[in-house]
Short mmCIF file of C-alpha atoms in Angstrom, two decimals:
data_model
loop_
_atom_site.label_atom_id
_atom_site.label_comp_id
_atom_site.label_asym_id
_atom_site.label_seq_id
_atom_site.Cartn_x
_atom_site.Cartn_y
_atom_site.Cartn_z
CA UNK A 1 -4.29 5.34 -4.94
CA UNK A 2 -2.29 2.87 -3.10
CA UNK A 3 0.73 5.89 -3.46
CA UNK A 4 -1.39 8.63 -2.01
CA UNK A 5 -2.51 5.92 1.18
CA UNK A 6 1.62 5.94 1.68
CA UNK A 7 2.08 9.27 1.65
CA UNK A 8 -0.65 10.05 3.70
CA UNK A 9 0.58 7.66 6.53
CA UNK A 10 3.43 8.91 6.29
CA UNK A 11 2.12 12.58 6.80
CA UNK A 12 0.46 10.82 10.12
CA UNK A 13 3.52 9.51 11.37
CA UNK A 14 5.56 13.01 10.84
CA UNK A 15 2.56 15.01 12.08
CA UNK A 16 2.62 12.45 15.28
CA UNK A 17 6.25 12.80 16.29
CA UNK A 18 5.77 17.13 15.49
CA UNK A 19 2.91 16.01 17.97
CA UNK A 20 5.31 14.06 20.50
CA UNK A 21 8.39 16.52 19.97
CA UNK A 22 6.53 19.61 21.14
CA UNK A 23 4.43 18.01 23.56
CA UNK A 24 7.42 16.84 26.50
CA UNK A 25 7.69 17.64 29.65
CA UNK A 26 9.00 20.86 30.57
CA UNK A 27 11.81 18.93 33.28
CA UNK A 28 11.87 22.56 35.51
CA UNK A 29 11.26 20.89 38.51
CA UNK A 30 12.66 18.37 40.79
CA UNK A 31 9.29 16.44 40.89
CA UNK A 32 8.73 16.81 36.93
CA UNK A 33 12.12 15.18 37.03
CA UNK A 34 11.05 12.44 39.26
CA UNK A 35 7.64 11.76 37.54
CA UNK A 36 9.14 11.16 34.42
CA UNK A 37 11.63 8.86 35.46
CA UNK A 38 8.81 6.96 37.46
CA UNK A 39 6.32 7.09 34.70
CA UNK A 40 8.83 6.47 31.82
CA UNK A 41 6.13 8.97 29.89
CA UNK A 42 8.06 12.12 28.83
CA UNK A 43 5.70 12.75 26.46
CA UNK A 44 2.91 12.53 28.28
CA UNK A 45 0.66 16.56 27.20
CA UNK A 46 1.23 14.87 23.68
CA UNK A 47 0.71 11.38 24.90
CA UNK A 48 -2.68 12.50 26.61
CA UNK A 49 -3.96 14.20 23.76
CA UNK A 50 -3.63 11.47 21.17
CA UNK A 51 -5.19 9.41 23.89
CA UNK A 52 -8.10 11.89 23.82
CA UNK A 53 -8.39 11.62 20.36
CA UNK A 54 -8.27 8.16 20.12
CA UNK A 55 -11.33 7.75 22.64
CA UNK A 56 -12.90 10.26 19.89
CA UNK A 57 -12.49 7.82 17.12
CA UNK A 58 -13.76 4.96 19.32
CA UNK A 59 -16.72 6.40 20.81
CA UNK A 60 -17.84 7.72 17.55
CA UNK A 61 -16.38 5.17 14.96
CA UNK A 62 -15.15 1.85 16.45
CA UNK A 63 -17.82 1.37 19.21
CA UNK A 64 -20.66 2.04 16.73
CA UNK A 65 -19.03 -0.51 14.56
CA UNK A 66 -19.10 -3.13 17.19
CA UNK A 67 -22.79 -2.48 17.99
CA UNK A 68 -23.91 -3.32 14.16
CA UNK A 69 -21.29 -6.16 14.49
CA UNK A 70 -23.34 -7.45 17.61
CA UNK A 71 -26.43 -7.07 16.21
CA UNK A 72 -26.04 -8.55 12.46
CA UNK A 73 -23.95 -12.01 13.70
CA UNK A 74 -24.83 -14.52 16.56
CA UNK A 75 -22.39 -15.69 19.28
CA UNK A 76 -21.14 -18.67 17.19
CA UNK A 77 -20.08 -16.40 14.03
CA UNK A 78 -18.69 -14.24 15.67
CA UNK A 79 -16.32 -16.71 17.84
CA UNK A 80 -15.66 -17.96 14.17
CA UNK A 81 -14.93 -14.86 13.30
CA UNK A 82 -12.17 -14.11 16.02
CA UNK A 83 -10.83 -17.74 15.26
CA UNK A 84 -10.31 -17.31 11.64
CA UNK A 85 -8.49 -13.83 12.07
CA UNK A 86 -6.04 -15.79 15.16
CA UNK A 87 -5.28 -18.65 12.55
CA UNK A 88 -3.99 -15.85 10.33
CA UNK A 89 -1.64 -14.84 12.30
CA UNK A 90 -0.38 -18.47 13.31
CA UNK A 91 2.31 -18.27 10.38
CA UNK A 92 4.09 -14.68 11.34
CA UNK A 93 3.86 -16.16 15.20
CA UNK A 94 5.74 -19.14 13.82
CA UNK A 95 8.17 -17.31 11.70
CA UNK A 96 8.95 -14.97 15.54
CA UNK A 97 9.12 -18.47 17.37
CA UNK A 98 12.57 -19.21 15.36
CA UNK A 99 13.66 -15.72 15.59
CA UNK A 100 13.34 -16.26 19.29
CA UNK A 101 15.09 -19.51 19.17
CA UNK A 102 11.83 -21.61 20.27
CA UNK A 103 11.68 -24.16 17.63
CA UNK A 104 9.12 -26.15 19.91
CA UNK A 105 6.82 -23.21 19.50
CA UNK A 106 7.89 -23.06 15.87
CA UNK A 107 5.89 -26.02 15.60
CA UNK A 108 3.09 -26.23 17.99
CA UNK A 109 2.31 -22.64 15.83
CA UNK A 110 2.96 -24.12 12.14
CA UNK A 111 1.12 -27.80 13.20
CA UNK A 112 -1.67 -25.03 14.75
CA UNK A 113 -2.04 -23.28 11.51
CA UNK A 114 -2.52 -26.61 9.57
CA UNK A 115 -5.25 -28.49 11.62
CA UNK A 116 -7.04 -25.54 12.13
CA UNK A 117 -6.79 -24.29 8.40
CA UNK A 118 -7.94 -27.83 7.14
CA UNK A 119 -10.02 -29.68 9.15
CA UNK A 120 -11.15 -26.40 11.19
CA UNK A 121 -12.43 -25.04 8.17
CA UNK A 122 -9.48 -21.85 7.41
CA UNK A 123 -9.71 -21.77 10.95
CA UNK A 124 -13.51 -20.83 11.92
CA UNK A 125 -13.33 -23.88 14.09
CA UNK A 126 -10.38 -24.81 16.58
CA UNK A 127 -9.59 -28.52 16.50
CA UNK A 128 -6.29 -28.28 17.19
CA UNK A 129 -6.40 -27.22 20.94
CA UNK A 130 -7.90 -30.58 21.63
CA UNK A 131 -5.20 -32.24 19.78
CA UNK A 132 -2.31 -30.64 22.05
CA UNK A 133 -1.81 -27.48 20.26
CA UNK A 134 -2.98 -24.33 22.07
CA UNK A 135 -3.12 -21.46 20.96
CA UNK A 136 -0.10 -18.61 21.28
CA UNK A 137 0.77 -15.28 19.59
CA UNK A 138 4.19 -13.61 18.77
CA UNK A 139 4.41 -10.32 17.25
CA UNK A 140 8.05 -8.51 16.13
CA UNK A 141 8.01 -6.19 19.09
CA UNK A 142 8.16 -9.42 21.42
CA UNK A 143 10.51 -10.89 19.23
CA UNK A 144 12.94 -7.28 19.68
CA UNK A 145 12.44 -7.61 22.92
CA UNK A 146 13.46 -11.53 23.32
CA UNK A 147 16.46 -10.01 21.50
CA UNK A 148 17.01 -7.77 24.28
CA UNK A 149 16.51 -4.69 22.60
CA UNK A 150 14.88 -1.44 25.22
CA UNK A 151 11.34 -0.38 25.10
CA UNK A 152 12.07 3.30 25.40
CA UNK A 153 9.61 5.41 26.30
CA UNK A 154 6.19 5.09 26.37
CA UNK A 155 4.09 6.42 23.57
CA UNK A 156 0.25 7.07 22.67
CA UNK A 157 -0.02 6.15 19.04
CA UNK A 158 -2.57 7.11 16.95
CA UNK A 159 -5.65 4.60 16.64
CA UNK A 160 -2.92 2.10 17.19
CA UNK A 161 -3.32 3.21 21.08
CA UNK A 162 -0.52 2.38 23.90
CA UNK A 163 2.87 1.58 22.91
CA UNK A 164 7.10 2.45 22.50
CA UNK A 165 8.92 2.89 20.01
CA UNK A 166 10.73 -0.93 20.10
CA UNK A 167 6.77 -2.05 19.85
CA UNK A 168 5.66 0.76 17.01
CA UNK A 169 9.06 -0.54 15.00
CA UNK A 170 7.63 -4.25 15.42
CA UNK A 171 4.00 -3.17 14.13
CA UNK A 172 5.72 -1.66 10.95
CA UNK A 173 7.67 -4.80 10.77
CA UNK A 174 4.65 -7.13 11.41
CA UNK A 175 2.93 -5.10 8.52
CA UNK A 176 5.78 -5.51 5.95
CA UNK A 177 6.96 -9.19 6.64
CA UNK A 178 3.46 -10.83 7.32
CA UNK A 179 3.41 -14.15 5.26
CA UNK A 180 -0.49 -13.14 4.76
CA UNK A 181 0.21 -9.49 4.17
CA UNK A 182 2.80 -10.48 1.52
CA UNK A 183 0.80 -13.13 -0.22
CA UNK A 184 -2.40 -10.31 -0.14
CA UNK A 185 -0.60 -7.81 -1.54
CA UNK A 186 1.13 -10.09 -4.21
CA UNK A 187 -2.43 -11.09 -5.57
CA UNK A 188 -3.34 -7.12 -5.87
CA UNK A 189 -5.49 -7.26 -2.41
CA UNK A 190 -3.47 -4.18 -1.12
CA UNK A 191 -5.15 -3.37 2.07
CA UNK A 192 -5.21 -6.65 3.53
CA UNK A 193 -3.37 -5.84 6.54
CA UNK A 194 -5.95 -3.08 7.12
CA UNK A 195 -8.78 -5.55 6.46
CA UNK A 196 -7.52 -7.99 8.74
CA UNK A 197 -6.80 -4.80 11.45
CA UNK A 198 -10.34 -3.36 11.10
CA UNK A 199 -12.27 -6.74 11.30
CA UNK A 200 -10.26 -7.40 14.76
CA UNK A 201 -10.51 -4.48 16.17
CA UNK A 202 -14.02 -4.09 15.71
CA UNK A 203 -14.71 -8.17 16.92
CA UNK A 204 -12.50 -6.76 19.95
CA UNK A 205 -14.13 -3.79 20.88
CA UNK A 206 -17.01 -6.01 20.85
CA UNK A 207 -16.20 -8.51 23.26
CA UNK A 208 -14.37 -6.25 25.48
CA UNK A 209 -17.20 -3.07 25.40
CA UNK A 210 -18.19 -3.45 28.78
CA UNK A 211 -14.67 -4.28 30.83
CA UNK A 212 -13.28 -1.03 28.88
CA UNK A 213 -16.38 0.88 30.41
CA UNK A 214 -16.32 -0.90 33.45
CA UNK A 215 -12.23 0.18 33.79
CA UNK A 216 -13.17 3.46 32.70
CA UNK A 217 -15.58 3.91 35.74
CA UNK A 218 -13.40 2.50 38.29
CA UNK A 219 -10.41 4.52 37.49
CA UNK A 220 -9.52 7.89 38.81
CA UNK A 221 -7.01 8.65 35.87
CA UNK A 222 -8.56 6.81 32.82
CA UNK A 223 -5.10 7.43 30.92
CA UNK A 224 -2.91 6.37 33.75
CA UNK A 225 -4.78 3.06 34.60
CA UNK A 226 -4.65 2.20 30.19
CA UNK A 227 -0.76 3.50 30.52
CA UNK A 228 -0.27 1.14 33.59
CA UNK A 229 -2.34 -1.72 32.47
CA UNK A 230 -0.59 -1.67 28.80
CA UNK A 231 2.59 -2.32 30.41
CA UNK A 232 1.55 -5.18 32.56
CA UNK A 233 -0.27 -7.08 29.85
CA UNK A 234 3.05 -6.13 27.54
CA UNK A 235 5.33 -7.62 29.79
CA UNK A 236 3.05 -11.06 30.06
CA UNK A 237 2.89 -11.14 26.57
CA UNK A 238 6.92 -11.12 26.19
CA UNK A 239 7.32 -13.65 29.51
CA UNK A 240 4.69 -15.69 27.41
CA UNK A 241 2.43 -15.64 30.55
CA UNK A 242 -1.09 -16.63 30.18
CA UNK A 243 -0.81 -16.45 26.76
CA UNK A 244 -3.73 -19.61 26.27
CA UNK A 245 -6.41 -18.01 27.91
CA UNK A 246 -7.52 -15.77 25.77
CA UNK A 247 -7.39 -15.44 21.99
CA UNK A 248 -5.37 -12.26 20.96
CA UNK A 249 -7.26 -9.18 20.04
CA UNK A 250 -5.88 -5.84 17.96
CA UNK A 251 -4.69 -2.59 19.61
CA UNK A 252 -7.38 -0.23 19.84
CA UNK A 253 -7.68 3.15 19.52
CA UNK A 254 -7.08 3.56 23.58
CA UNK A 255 -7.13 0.64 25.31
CA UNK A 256 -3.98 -2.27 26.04
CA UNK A 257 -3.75 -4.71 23.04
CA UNK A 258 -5.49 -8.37 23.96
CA UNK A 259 -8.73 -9.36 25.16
CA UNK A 260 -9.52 -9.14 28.78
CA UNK A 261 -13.21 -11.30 28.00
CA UNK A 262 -12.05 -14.04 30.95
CA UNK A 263 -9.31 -12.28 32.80
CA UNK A 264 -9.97 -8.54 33.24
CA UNK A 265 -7.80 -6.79 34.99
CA UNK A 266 -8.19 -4.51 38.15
CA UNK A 267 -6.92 -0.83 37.99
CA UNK A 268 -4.42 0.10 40.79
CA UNK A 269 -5.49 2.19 43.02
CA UNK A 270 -4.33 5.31 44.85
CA UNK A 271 -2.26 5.34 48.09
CA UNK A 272 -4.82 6.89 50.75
CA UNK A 273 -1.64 9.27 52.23
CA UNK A 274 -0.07 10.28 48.87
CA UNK A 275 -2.54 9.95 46.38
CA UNK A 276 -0.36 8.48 44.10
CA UNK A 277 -1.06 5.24 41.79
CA UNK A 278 1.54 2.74 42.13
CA UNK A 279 3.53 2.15 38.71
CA UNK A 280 2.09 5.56 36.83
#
Protein backbone atom coordinates (compact mmCIF):
# COMPACT_ATOMS: atom_id res chain seq x y z
CA UNK A 1 0.00 0.00 0.00
CA UNK A 2 2.38 2.45 1.33
CA UNK A 3 4.42 1.62 -2.34
CA UNK A 4 1.44 2.29 -4.52
CA UNK A 5 0.76 5.93 -2.26
CA UNK A 6 4.62 6.66 -3.66
CA UNK A 7 4.09 5.92 -6.90
CA UNK A 8 1.03 7.59 -7.18
CA UNK A 9 2.53 10.94 -5.87
CA UNK A 10 4.91 10.60 -7.87
CA UNK A 11 2.54 10.20 -10.99
CA UNK A 12 1.06 13.72 -9.47
CA UNK A 13 4.18 15.42 -9.44
CA UNK A 14 5.18 14.25 -13.22
CA UNK A 15 1.60 14.83 -14.40
CA UNK A 16 1.99 18.51 -12.65
CA UNK A 17 5.22 19.64 -14.29
CA UNK A 18 3.62 17.88 -18.03
CA UNK A 19 0.91 20.36 -16.58
CA UNK A 20 3.43 23.40 -15.99
CA UNK A 21 5.71 22.53 -19.13
CA UNK A 22 2.91 22.87 -21.66
CA UNK A 23 1.08 25.45 -19.99
CA UNK A 24 3.89 28.75 -20.39
CA UNK A 25 3.52 31.66 -21.83
CA UNK A 26 3.72 31.92 -25.41
CA UNK A 27 6.61 35.15 -25.00
CA UNK A 28 5.35 36.52 -28.83
CA UNK A 29 4.87 39.77 -27.67
CA UNK A 30 6.65 42.64 -26.18
CA UNK A 31 3.99 42.96 -23.37
CA UNK A 32 3.85 38.99 -22.78
CA UNK A 33 7.52 39.66 -22.33
CA UNK A 34 7.01 42.37 -19.87
CA UNK A 35 4.19 40.64 -17.86
CA UNK A 36 6.17 37.83 -17.16
CA UNK A 37 9.07 39.50 -15.98
CA UNK A 38 6.69 41.69 -13.73
CA UNK A 39 4.63 38.83 -12.55
CA UNK A 40 7.55 36.31 -12.19
CA UNK A 41 4.51 33.72 -13.32
CA UNK A 42 5.57 32.10 -16.64
CA UNK A 43 3.44 29.52 -16.04
CA UNK A 44 0.63 31.17 -15.33
CA UNK A 45 -2.54 29.09 -18.18
CA UNK A 46 -1.07 26.07 -16.10
CA UNK A 47 -0.70 28.00 -12.93
CA UNK A 48 -4.47 29.22 -13.25
CA UNK A 49 -5.81 25.99 -13.90
CA UNK A 50 -4.39 24.09 -10.95
CA UNK A 51 -5.61 27.10 -9.09
CA UNK A 52 -9.09 26.30 -10.48
CA UNK A 53 -8.85 22.98 -9.48
CA UNK A 54 -7.72 23.52 -6.24
CA UNK A 55 -10.81 25.88 -5.40
CA UNK A 56 -12.69 22.55 -6.73
CA UNK A 57 -11.25 20.43 -4.04
CA UNK A 58 -11.90 23.12 -1.41
CA UNK A 59 -15.32 24.08 -2.13
CA UNK A 60 -16.35 20.54 -2.38
CA UNK A 61 -13.91 18.67 0.04
CA UNK A 62 -11.97 20.93 2.46
CA UNK A 63 -14.71 23.57 3.20
CA UNK A 64 -17.29 20.83 3.93
CA UNK A 65 -14.74 19.38 6.22
CA UNK A 66 -14.38 22.52 8.17
CA UNK A 67 -18.17 22.93 8.55
CA UNK A 68 -18.52 19.32 10.42
CA UNK A 69 -15.25 20.43 12.20
CA UNK A 70 -17.22 23.63 13.43
CA UNK A 71 -20.08 21.99 14.30
CA UNK A 72 -18.82 18.69 16.28
CA UNK A 73 -15.99 20.80 18.62
CA UNK A 74 -16.46 24.09 20.67
CA UNK A 75 -14.15 27.14 20.49
CA UNK A 76 -11.85 25.84 23.28
CA UNK A 77 -11.10 22.33 21.46
CA UNK A 78 -10.60 23.53 18.70
CA UNK A 79 -7.91 26.33 19.85
CA UNK A 80 -6.47 23.08 21.52
CA UNK A 81 -6.56 21.59 18.58
CA UNK A 82 -4.50 24.23 16.50
CA UNK A 83 -2.08 24.38 19.61
CA UNK A 84 -1.26 20.79 19.75
CA UNK A 85 -0.59 20.55 15.87
CA UNK A 86 1.92 24.14 16.34
CA UNK A 87 3.79 22.28 19.28
CA UNK A 88 4.48 19.58 16.70
CA UNK A 89 6.18 21.41 14.65
CA UNK A 90 8.29 23.27 17.45
CA UNK A 91 11.16 20.54 17.01
CA UNK A 92 11.70 20.78 12.93
CA UNK A 93 11.42 24.86 13.63
CA UNK A 94 14.24 24.29 16.09
CA UNK A 95 16.28 21.97 14.05
CA UNK A 96 15.87 25.23 10.89
CA UNK A 97 16.81 27.80 13.74
CA UNK A 98 20.55 26.22 13.76
CA UNK A 99 20.55 25.74 10.13
CA UNK A 100 19.94 29.44 10.02
CA UNK A 101 22.56 30.14 12.53
CA UNK A 102 19.93 31.49 15.27
CA UNK A 103 20.85 29.47 18.21
CA UNK A 104 18.71 31.98 20.41
CA UNK A 105 15.72 30.78 18.45
CA UNK A 106 17.15 27.28 18.69
CA UNK A 107 16.14 27.55 22.11
CA UNK A 108 13.24 29.75 22.71
CA UNK A 109 11.74 26.81 20.02
CA UNK A 110 13.24 23.59 21.91
CA UNK A 111 12.42 25.33 25.70
CA UNK A 112 8.78 26.05 23.69
CA UNK A 113 8.33 22.49 22.80
CA UNK A 114 9.07 21.32 26.42
CA UNK A 115 6.76 23.55 28.61
CA UNK A 116 4.15 23.29 26.32
CA UNK A 117 4.50 19.40 25.79
CA UNK A 118 4.58 18.89 29.69
CA UNK A 119 2.89 21.13 31.67
CA UNK A 120 0.62 22.32 28.57
CA UNK A 121 -0.61 19.01 28.28
CA UNK A 122 1.36 17.73 24.55
CA UNK A 123 0.68 21.15 23.86
CA UNK A 124 -3.32 21.66 23.97
CA UNK A 125 -2.54 24.45 26.33
CA UNK A 126 0.22 27.26 25.80
CA UNK A 127 2.05 28.05 29.04
CA UNK A 128 5.03 28.87 27.67
CA UNK A 129 4.15 32.27 25.99
CA UNK A 130 3.61 33.60 29.44
CA UNK A 131 6.88 32.33 30.52
CA UNK A 132 8.88 34.36 27.70
CA UNK A 133 8.67 31.95 24.94
CA UNK A 134 6.42 32.94 22.03
CA UNK A 135 5.60 31.22 19.61
CA UNK A 136 7.61 31.08 15.96
CA UNK A 137 7.69 28.75 12.92
CA UNK A 138 10.56 27.79 10.47
CA UNK A 139 10.01 25.59 7.62
CA UNK A 140 13.08 24.32 5.03
CA UNK A 141 12.01 26.68 2.32
CA UNK A 142 12.79 29.68 4.83
CA UNK A 143 15.72 28.01 5.89
CA UNK A 144 16.93 27.80 1.70
CA UNK A 145 16.14 30.99 1.54
CA UNK A 146 18.19 32.32 4.79
CA UNK A 147 20.83 30.39 2.81
CA UNK A 148 20.36 32.63 0.01
CA UNK A 149 19.20 30.28 -2.37
CA UNK A 150 16.40 32.02 -5.41
CA UNK A 151 12.74 31.45 -5.29
CA UNK A 152 12.34 30.97 -9.00
CA UNK A 153 9.28 31.22 -10.38
CA UNK A 154 6.12 31.15 -9.04
CA UNK A 155 4.10 28.01 -9.09
CA UNK A 156 0.38 26.76 -8.34
CA UNK A 157 0.83 23.41 -6.71
CA UNK A 158 -1.61 21.01 -6.41
CA UNK A 159 -3.77 21.08 -3.06
CA UNK A 160 -0.53 22.33 -1.68
CA UNK A 161 -1.71 25.85 -3.34
CA UNK A 162 0.84 28.95 -3.97
CA UNK A 163 4.41 28.37 -4.08
CA UNK A 164 8.23 28.03 -6.12
CA UNK A 165 10.14 25.62 -6.60
CA UNK A 166 12.95 26.67 -3.62
CA UNK A 167 9.54 26.43 -1.30
CA UNK A 168 8.03 22.98 -3.03
CA UNK A 169 11.88 21.51 -2.48
CA UNK A 170 11.55 22.66 1.33
CA UNK A 171 7.94 20.95 1.69
CA UNK A 172 9.54 17.62 0.37
CA UNK A 173 12.32 18.25 2.74
CA UNK A 174 10.04 19.22 5.71
CA UNK A 175 8.18 15.85 4.91
CA UNK A 176 11.33 13.61 4.90
CA UNK A 177 13.43 15.17 7.83
CA UNK A 178 10.49 15.98 10.31
CA UNK A 179 11.66 14.71 13.82
CA UNK A 180 7.72 13.77 14.17
CA UNK A 181 7.41 12.43 10.67
CA UNK A 182 10.48 10.22 11.31
CA UNK A 183 9.56 8.99 14.73
CA UNK A 184 5.70 8.25 13.07
CA UNK A 185 6.86 6.45 10.46
CA UNK A 186 9.50 4.46 12.56
CA UNK A 187 6.58 3.14 14.86
CA UNK A 188 4.60 1.91 11.50
CA UNK A 189 2.17 5.18 11.62
CA UNK A 190 3.05 5.87 7.88
CA UNK A 191 0.82 8.70 7.03
CA UNK A 192 1.52 10.84 9.82
CA UNK A 193 2.67 13.71 7.92
CA UNK A 194 -0.65 13.50 6.03
CA UNK A 195 -2.54 13.24 9.33
CA UNK A 196 -0.93 16.07 10.77
CA UNK A 197 -1.51 18.04 7.06
CA UNK A 198 -5.23 17.17 6.87
CA UNK A 199 -6.12 18.00 10.57
CA UNK A 200 -4.46 21.64 9.91
CA UNK A 201 -5.70 22.34 6.99
CA UNK A 202 -9.09 21.60 7.80
CA UNK A 203 -8.73 23.64 11.57
CA UNK A 204 -7.41 26.41 9.00
CA UNK A 205 -9.93 26.56 6.55
CA UNK A 206 -12.02 26.85 9.51
CA UNK A 207 -10.83 29.79 11.12
CA UNK A 208 -10.02 31.57 8.03
CA UNK A 209 -13.62 30.61 5.95
CA UNK A 210 -14.86 33.93 5.96
CA UNK A 211 -11.54 36.32 5.25
CA UNK A 212 -10.91 33.78 2.17
CA UNK A 213 -14.60 34.66 1.05
CA UNK A 214 -14.40 38.01 2.10
CA UNK A 215 -10.87 38.36 -0.23
CA UNK A 216 -12.58 36.51 -2.78
CA UNK A 217 -15.37 39.23 -3.04
CA UNK A 218 -13.22 42.15 -2.90
CA UNK A 219 -10.87 41.10 -5.55
CA UNK A 220 -11.15 41.69 -9.22
CA UNK A 221 -8.62 38.81 -10.13
CA UNK A 222 -9.18 36.16 -7.35
CA UNK A 223 -5.83 34.38 -8.62
CA UNK A 224 -3.80 37.50 -8.86
CA UNK A 225 -4.73 38.95 -5.37
CA UNK A 226 -3.81 34.86 -3.75
CA UNK A 227 -0.54 35.13 -6.22
CA UNK A 228 0.23 38.67 -4.76
CA UNK A 229 -0.78 38.09 -1.25
CA UNK A 230 1.33 34.62 -1.12
CA UNK A 231 4.33 36.51 -1.81
CA UNK A 232 3.90 39.18 0.76
CA UNK A 233 3.06 36.85 3.61
CA UNK A 234 6.23 34.60 2.15
CA UNK A 235 8.54 37.26 2.41
CA UNK A 236 7.33 38.14 6.26
CA UNK A 237 7.63 34.75 7.06
CA UNK A 238 11.51 34.62 5.87
CA UNK A 239 12.20 38.44 7.46
CA UNK A 240 10.55 36.69 10.58
CA UNK A 241 8.01 39.60 10.62
CA UNK A 242 4.99 39.24 12.70
CA UNK A 243 5.63 35.89 13.11
CA UNK A 244 3.83 35.94 17.05
CA UNK A 245 0.62 37.02 16.06
CA UNK A 246 -0.82 34.37 14.73
CA UNK A 247 -0.31 30.63 15.12
CA UNK A 248 0.81 29.04 11.73
CA UNK A 249 -1.75 27.35 9.62
CA UNK A 250 -1.14 24.67 6.48
CA UNK A 251 -1.16 25.62 2.77
CA UNK A 252 -4.42 25.16 1.36
CA UNK A 253 -5.64 24.09 -1.64
CA UNK A 254 -5.69 27.98 -2.99
CA UNK A 255 -5.11 30.30 -0.59
CA UNK A 256 -1.38 31.85 1.01
CA UNK A 257 -0.08 29.49 3.80
CA UNK A 258 -0.79 31.09 7.57
CA UNK A 259 -3.73 32.28 9.25
CA UNK A 260 -4.99 35.71 8.59
CA UNK A 261 -7.78 35.20 11.89
CA UNK A 262 -6.26 38.76 13.51
CA UNK A 263 -4.39 40.33 10.67
CA UNK A 264 -6.16 39.89 7.31
CA UNK A 265 -4.81 41.34 4.66
CA UNK A 266 -6.24 43.88 2.06
CA UNK A 267 -6.06 42.99 -1.73
CA UNK A 268 -4.31 45.66 -3.91
CA UNK A 269 -6.20 47.30 -5.96
CA UNK A 270 -6.23 48.45 -9.58
CA UNK A 271 -4.68 51.73 -10.86
CA UNK A 272 -7.88 53.82 -12.04
CA UNK A 273 -5.73 54.93 -15.52
CA UNK A 274 -4.12 51.53 -16.30
CA UNK A 275 -6.05 49.03 -14.75
CA UNK A 276 -3.28 47.27 -13.61
CA UNK A 277 -2.73 45.70 -9.93
CA UNK A 278 0.42 46.74 -8.47
CA UNK A 279 2.90 43.66 -7.87
CA UNK A 280 0.79 40.99 -10.24
Amino acid sequence: MANSVRRGGLLAVLFSALILVSGCVVLDSPDKIAQVEETNDPFEPANRYIFEVNRFLDEFMLKPAAAWYNAALPQPAQDGVQRFFANLRLPWTAVNDFFQGRPDRVYVALARFVINSTVGVLGLFDPATSMGFPHHDEDSGQTFAAMGAPEGPYIMLPIFGPSNPRDAFGLFVDYLVDPVNIIGRNNGIEYTSTIRGGSTAVDSRNRNGQVIEDLEKRSTDFYATVRSVYRQRRDAQIQNRGEDSNYPGPRLSYEPAGAWTKNPPVPPRADINTGRVPGQ
